[in-house]
XYZ file of C-alpha atoms in Angstrom:
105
model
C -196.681 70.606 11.977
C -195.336 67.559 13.844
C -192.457 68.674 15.908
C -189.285 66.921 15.193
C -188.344 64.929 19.146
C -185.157 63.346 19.728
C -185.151 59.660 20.582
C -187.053 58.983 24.631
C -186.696 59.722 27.050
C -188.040 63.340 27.289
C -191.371 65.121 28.903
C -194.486 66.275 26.856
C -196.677 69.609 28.392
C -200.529 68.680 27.531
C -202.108 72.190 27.734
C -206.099 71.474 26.630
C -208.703 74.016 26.563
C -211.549 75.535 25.972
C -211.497 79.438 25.366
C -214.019 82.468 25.955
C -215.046 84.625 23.177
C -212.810 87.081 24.667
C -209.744 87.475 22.060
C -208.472 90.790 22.717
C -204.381 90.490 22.617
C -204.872 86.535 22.669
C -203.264 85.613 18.727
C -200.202 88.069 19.742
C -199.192 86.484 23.201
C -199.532 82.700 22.092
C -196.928 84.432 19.339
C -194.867 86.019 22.055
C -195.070 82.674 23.892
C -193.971 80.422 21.153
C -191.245 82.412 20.430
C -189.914 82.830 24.009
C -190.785 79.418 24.878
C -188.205 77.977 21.801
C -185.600 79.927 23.183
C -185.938 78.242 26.893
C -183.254 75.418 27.843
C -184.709 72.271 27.297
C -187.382 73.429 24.251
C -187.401 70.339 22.118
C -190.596 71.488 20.170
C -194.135 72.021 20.104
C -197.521 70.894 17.745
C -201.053 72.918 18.761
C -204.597 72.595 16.970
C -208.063 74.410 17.900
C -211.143 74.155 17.198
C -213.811 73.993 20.290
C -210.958 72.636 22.480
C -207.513 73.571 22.461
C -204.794 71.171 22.463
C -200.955 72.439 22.467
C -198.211 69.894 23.626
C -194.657 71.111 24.120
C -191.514 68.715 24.096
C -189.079 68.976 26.939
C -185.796 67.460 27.670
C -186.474 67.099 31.630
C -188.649 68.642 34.548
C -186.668 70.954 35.395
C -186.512 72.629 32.106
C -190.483 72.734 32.495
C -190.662 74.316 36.122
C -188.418 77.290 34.685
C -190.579 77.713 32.020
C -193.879 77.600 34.198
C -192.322 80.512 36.367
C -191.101 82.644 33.134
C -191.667 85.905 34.169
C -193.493 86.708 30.681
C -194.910 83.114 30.746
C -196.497 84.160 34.370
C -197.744 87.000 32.466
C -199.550 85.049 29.994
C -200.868 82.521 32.444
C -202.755 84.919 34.716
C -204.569 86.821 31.079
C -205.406 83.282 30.363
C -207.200 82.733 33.458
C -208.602 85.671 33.663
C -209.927 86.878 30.146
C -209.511 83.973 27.962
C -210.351 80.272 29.303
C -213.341 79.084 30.677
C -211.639 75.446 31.256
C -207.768 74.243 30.780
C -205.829 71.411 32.195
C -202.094 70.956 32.011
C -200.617 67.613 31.990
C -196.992 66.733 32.313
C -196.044 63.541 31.245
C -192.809 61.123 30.360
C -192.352 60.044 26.591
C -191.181 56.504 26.780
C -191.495 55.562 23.007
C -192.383 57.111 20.310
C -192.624 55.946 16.398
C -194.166 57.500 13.263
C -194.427 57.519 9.381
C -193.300 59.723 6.853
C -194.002 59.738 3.272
């Protein structure tokens, strides 16, 4: 679903990627990550699709909020299966929502 962000300023996490056809444990940790990462300060939301490439973005309210949950200790966990078992390519981007607008029905 969309995730509900406050009015901008606030930071958006761009994680793309492309996985291997490894999958053992992978459906349980994005789980364990989603759940731990809504309970970080600063967790404003998140909306993820896949298909052939990956594309999660989580909402932050600031930077800093973002470097603590890079260096979650479970999150550092995660990062490190990721890179070894189950992407061939990611990228992370961090960037600052200026505006945002949308439509409901």
């Amino acid at each position: 679903m969309i995730a509900n962000t406050p009015k901008p300023p606030y930071y958006a996490v761009i994680f793309s990627s492309v996985r291997t056809k490894v999958d053992h444990g992978y459906a349980e940790m994005t789980q364990r990550m989603m759940h731990l990462a809504e309970k970080q300060d600063g967790f404003l939301g998140v909306e993820s699709a896949r298909e052939e490439l990956g594309i999660t973005v989580s909402y932050w309210t600031d930077l800093e909020s973002i470097k603590k949950w890079k260096q979650n200790s479970e999150h550092l966990i995660a990062q490190n299966k990721g890179r070894m078992e189950w992407y061939k390519h990611y990228k992370t981007r961090i960037s600052k929502v200026e505006r945002d607008y949308g439509f409901d029905k």
